[in-house]
Coordinates of C-alpha atoms and ligand atoms in Angstrom, one line a residue:
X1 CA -0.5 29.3 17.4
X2 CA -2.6 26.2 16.5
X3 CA -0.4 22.9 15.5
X4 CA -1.5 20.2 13.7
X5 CA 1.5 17.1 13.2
X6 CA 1.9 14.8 10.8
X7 CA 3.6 11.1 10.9
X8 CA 3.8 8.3 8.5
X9 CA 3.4 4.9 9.9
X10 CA 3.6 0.9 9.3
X11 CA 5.3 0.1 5.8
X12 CA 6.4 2.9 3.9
X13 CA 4.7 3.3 0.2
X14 CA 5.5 5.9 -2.6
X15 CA 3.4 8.8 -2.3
X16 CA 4.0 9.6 1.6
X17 CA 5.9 12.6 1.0
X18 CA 3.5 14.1 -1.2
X19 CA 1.0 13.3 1.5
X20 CA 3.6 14.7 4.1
X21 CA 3.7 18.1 1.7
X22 CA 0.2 18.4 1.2
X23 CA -1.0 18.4 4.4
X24 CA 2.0 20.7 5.6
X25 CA 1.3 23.1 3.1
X26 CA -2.3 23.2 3.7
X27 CA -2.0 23.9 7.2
X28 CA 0.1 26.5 6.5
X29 CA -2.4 28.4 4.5
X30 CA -4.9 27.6 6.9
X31 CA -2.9 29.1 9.6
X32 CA -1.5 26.3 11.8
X33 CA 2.2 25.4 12.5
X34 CA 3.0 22.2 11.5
X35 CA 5.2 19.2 13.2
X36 CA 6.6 16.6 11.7
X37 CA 6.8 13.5 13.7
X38 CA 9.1 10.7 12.9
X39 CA 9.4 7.3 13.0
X40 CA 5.3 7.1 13.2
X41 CA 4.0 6.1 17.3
X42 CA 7.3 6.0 18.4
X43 CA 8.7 9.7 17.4
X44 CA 5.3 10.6 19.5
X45 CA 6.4 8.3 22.3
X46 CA 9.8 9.6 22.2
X47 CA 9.3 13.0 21.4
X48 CA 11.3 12.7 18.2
X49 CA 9.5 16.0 16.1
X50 CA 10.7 18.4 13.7
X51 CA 8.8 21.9 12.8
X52 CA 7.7 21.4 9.2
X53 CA 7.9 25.0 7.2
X54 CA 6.9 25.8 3.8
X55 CA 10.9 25.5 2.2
X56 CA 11.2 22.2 4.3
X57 CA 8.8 20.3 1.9
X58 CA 10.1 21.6 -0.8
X59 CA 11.3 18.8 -3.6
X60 CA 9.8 16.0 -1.9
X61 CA 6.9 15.2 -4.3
X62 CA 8.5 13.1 -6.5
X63 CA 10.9 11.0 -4.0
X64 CA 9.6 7.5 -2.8
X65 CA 10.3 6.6 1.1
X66 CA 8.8 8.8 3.9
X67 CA 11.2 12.0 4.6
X68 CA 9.4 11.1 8.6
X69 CA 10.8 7.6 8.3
X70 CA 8.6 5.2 9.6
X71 CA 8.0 2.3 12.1
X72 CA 6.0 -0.7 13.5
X73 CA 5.2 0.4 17.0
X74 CA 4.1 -2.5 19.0
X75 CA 4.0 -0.6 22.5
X76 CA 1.2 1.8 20.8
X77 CA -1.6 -1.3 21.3
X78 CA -1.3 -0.9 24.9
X79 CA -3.6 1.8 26.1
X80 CA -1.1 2.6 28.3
X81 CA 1.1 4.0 25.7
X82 CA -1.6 5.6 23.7
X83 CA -2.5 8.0 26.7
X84 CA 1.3 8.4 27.2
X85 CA 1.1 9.8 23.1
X86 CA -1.8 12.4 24.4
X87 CA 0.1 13.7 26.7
X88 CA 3.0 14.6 24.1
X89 CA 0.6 15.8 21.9
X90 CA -0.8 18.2 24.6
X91 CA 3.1 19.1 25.1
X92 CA 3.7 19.8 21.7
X93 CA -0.2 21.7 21.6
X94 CA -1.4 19.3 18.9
X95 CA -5.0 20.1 17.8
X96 CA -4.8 16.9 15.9
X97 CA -2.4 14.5 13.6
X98 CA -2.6 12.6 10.4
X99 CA -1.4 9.3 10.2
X100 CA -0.5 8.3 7.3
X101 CA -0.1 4.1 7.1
X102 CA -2.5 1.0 7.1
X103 CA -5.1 -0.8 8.8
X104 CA -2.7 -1.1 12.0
X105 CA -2.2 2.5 11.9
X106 CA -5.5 3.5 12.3
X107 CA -6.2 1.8 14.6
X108 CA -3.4 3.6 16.7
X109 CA -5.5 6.6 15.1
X110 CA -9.0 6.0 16.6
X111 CA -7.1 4.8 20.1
X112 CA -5.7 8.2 20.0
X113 CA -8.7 10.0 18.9
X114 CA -10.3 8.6 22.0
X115 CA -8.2 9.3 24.1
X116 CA -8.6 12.7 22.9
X117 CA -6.3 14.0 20.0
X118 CA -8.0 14.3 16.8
X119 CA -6.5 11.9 14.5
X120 CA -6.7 11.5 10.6
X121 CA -6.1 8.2 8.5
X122 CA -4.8 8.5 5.3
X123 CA -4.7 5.3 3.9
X124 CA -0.6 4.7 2.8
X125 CA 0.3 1.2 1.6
X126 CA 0.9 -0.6 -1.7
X127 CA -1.0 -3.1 -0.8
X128 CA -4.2 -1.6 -1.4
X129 CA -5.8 -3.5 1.2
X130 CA -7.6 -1.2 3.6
X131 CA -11.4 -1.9 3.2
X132 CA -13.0 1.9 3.3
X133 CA -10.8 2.7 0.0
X134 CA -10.9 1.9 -3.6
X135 CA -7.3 3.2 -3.8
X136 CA -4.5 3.6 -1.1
X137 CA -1.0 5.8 -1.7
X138 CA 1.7 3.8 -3.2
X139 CA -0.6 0.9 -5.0
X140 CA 0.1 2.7 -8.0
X141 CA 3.5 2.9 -8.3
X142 CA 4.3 -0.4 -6.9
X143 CA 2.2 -2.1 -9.6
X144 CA 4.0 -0.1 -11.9
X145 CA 7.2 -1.0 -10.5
X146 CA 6.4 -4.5 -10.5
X147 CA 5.2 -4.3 -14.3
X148 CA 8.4 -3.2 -15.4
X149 CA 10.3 -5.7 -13.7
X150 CA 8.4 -8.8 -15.0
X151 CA 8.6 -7.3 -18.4
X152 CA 12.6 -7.5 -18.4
X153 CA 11.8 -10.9 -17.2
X154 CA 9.6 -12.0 -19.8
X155 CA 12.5 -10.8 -22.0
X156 CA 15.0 -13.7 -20.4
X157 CA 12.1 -16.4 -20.5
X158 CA 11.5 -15.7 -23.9
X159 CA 15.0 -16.2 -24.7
X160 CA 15.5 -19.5 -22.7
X161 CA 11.8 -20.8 -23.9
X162 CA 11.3 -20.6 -20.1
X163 CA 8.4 -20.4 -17.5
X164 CA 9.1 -17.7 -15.2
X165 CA 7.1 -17.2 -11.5
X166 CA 7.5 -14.3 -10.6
X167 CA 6.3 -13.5 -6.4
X168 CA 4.4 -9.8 -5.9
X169 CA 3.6 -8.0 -2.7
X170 CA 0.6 -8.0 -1.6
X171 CA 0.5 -9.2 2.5
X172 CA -2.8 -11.2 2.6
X173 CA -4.1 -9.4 -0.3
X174 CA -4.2 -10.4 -3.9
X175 CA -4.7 -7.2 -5.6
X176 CA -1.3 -6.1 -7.0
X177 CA -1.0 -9.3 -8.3
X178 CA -4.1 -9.3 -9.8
X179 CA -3.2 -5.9 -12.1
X180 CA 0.0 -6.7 -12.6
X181 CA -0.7 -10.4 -14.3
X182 CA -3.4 -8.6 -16.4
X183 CA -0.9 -6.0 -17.1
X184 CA 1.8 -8.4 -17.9
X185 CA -0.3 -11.3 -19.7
X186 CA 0.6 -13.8 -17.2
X187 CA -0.8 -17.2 -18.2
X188 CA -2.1 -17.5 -14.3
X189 CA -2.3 -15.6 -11.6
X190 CA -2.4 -16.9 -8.1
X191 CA -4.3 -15.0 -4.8
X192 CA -5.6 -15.8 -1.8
X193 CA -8.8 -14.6 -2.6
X194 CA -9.6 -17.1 -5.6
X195 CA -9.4 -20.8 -5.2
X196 CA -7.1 -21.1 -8.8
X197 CA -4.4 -23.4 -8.0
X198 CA -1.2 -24.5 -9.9
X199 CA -2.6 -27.7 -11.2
X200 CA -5.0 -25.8 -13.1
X201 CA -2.3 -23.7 -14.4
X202 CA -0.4 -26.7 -15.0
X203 CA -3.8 -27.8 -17.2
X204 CA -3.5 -24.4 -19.0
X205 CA -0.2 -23.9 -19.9
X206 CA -0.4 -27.9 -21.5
X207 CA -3.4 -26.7 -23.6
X208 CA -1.1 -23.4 -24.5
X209 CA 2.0 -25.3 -25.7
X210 CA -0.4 -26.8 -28.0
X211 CA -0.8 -23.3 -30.3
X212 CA 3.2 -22.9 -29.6
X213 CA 3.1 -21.0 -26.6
X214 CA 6.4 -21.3 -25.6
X215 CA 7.4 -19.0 -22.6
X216 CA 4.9 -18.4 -19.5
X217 CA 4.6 -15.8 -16.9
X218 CA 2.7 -16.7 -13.9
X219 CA 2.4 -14.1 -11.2
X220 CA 1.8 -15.3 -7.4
X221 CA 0.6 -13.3 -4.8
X222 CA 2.8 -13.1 -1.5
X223 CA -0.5 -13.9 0.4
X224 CA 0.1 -17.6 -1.3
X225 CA 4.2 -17.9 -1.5
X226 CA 5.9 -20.8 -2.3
X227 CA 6.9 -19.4 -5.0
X228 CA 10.1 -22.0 -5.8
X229 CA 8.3 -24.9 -5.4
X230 CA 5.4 -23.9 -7.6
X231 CA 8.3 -23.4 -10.6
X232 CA 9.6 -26.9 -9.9
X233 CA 6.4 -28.1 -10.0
X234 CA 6.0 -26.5 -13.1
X235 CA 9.0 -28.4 -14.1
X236 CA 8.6 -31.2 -12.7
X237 CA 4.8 -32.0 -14.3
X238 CA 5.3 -29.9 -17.8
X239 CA 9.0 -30.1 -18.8
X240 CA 9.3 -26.3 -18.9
X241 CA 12.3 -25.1 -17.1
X242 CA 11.4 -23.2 -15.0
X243 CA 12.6 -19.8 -12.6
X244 CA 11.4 -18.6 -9.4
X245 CA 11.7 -14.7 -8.9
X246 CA 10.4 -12.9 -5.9
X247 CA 10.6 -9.0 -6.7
X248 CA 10.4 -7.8 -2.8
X249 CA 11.0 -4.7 -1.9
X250 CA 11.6 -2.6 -5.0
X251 CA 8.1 -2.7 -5.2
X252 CA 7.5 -0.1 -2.4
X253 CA 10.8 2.3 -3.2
X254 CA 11.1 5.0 -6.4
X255 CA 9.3 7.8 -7.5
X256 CA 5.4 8.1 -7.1
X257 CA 3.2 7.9 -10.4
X258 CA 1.3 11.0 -11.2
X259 CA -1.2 8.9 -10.1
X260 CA 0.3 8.9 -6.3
X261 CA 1.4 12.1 -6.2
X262 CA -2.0 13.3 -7.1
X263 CA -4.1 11.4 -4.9
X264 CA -2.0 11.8 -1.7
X265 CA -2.4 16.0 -2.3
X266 CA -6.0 15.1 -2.7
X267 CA -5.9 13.4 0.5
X268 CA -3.5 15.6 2.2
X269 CA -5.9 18.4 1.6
X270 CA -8.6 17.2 2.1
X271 CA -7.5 15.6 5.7
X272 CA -6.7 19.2 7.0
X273 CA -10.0 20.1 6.6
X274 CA -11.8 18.1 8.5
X275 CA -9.3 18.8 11.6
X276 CA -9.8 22.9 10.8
X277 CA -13.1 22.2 10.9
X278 CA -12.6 20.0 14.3
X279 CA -13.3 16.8 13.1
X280 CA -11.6 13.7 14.1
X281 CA -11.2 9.7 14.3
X282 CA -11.9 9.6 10.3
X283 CA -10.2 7.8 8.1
X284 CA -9.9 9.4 4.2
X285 CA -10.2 7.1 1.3
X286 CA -11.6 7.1 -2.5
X287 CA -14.7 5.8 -3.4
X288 CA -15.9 5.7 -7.1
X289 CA -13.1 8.5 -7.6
X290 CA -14.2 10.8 -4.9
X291 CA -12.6 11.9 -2.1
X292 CA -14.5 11.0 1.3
X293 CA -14.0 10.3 5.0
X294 CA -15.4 7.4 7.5
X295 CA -15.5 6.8 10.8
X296 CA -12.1 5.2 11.6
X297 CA -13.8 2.1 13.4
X298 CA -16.6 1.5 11.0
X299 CA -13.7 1.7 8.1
X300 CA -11.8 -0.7 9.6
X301 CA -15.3 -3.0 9.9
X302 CA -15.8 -2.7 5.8
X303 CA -15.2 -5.4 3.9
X304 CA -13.7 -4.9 -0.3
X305 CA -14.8 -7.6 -2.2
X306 CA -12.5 -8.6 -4.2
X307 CA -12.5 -7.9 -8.3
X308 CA -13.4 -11.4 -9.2
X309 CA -14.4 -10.0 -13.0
X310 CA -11.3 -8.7 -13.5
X311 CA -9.9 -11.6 -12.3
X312 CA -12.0 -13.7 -14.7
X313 CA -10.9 -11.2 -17.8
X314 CA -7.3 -11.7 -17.1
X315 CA -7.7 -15.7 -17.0
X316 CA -9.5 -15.8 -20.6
X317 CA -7.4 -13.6 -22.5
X318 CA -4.5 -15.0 -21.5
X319 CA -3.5 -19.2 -23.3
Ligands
ADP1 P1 1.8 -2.3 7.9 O1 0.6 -3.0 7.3 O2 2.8 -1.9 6.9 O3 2.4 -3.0 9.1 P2 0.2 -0.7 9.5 O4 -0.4 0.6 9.2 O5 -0.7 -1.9 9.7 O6 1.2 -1.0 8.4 O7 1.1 -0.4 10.7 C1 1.1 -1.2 11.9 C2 1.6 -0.3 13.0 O8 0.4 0.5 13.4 C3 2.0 -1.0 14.2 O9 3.3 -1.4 14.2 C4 1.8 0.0 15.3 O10 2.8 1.0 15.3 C5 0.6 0.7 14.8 N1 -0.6 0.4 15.6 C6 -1.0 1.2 16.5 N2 -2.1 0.6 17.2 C7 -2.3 -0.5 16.7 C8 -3.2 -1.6 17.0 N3 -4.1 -1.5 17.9 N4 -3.1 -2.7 16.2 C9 -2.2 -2.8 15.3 N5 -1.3 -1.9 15.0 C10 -1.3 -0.7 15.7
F6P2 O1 2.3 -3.6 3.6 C1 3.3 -3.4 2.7 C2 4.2 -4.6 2.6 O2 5.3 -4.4 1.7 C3 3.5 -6.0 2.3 O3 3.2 -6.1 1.0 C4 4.5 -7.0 2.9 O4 3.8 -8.1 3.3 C5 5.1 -6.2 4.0 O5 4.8 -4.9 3.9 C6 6.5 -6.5 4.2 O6 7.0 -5.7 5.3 P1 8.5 -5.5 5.7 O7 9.4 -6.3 4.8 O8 8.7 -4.1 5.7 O9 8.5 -6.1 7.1

């Protein structure tokens, strides 16, 4: 019978397992047996596989985490390793596999694909920093994860007449912070990819306290950190007292969004059909809220500029 496996790889982000369910199930109905592999490169190094059925993605749509688990697999950069993979994969009579993960996954994916397994990206990180894609699994319910948190903490600087700072995920990219201050009416909002920095914050916040602004929110992007010594800054230059929070990692845990949920079964689907119809080395992503596929190198060569007039919206609405 034809096999078609599935992993998740790199950071984990809600959403996986509906990825995880929609690809099993759409093998299924295609014909194919399906095997899960865990722990991403290193269940296929180490043969660590389970036989995915119908029943055994059952009530996994709504749970955040990756039922596979998940890993950083350093020994799968070595070519070495990756032709070690192929020959589990010809073991196990793989047609192909979808990787589910970030830009370091796929590049696992196309090594892979060339050394002859078919492999499918779909793109699985909160960070929603993988070039080919408007959207990636799990950016959606981190934001709103992180939304919900800094609105309880608005609640405490409120009360204390205090300016909070408040540290998002992000890696290198500034895009969850980005939403989130919109979403949250931070005064500023700090990201690698714009050259704002505190003292024009500091400049802002002054000019605020002049029409009785009295509590801030400033969101900062993990790509710029420092997140306590910006608050004593803060302090330190306005007189505000000031808190440092960095959220961490209950931004990538809890149940997907609808929003998730629906575009990893998109994805899911839509990544079984290229490999029934024997296509490989493509990566799946969204562009202007369609579904398409790429060629994983020439994805991984895009560049996303960055949403500089959103960026721009968030800065003068919020004084
Ligand atoms: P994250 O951004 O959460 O680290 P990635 O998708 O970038 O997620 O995952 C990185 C993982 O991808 C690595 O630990 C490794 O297992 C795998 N990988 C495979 N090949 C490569 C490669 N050539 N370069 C980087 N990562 C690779
Ligand atoms: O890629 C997701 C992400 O959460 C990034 O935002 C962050 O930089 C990184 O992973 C943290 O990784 P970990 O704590 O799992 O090593």
């Amino acid at each position: 019978m034809k096999r078609i496996g599935v992993l998740t790889s790199g950071g984990d982000a809600p959403g996986m397992n509906a990825a995880v369910r929609a690809v099993t199930r759409a093998a299924i109905a295609k014909g194919y047996e399906v095997i899960g592999i865990k722990r991403g490169y290193n269940g296929l190094l180490h043969g660590e596989t389970v036989n995915l059925g119908v029943r055994d993605v059952s009530n996994i749509i709504q749970r955040g985490g990756t039922v596979l688990y998940t890993a950083r697999c350093l020994e799968f950069k070595e070519w070495e390793y990756v032709l070690k993979a192929k020959e589990k994969c010809d073991e196990l009579d793989l047609v192909g596999i979808v990787v589910i993960g970030g830009d370091g996954s796929f590049r696992g994916a196309a090594d892979l694909s060339k050394a002859g397994v078919p492999c499918i990206g779909l793109p699985g990180t909160i960070d929603n920093d993988i070039s080919c894609t408007e959207y990636t699994i799990g950016y959606d319910t981190a934001m709103n994860t992180a939304m919900e948190m800094i609105d309880k903490i608005r609640d405490t600087a409120m009360s204390h007449d205090r300016c909070s700072v408040v540290e998002v995920m992000g890696r290198n990219a500034g895009w969850i912070a980005l939403n989130v201050g919109l979403a949250v009416g931070a005064v500023g909002i700090l990201v690698p990819e714009m050259d704002t920095n505190i003292d024009d914050i500091i400049a802002k916040m002054e000019e605020s306290k002049k029409t009785r602004k009295q509590h801030f929110i400033i969101v900062v992007s993990e790509g710029i950190g420092h997140s306590e010594e910006i608050a004593k800054k803060i302090e330190a230059k306005t007189g505000i007292e000031s808190r440092a929070t960095i959220l961490g990692h209950v931004q990538r845990g809890g149940n997907p969004t609808l929003r998730d949920r629906v575009v990893a079964s998109e994805m899911g689907y839509y990544a079984v059909e290229l490999l029934d119809k024997g296509i490989g080395n493509r990566v799946v992503g969204m562009q202007n809220h369609k579904i398409v596929d790429f060629d994983i190198k020439e994805a991984l060569a895009m560049k996303k500029p960055f949403d500089e007039n959103l960026y721009h919206v968030a800065d003068s609405i919020s004084f």
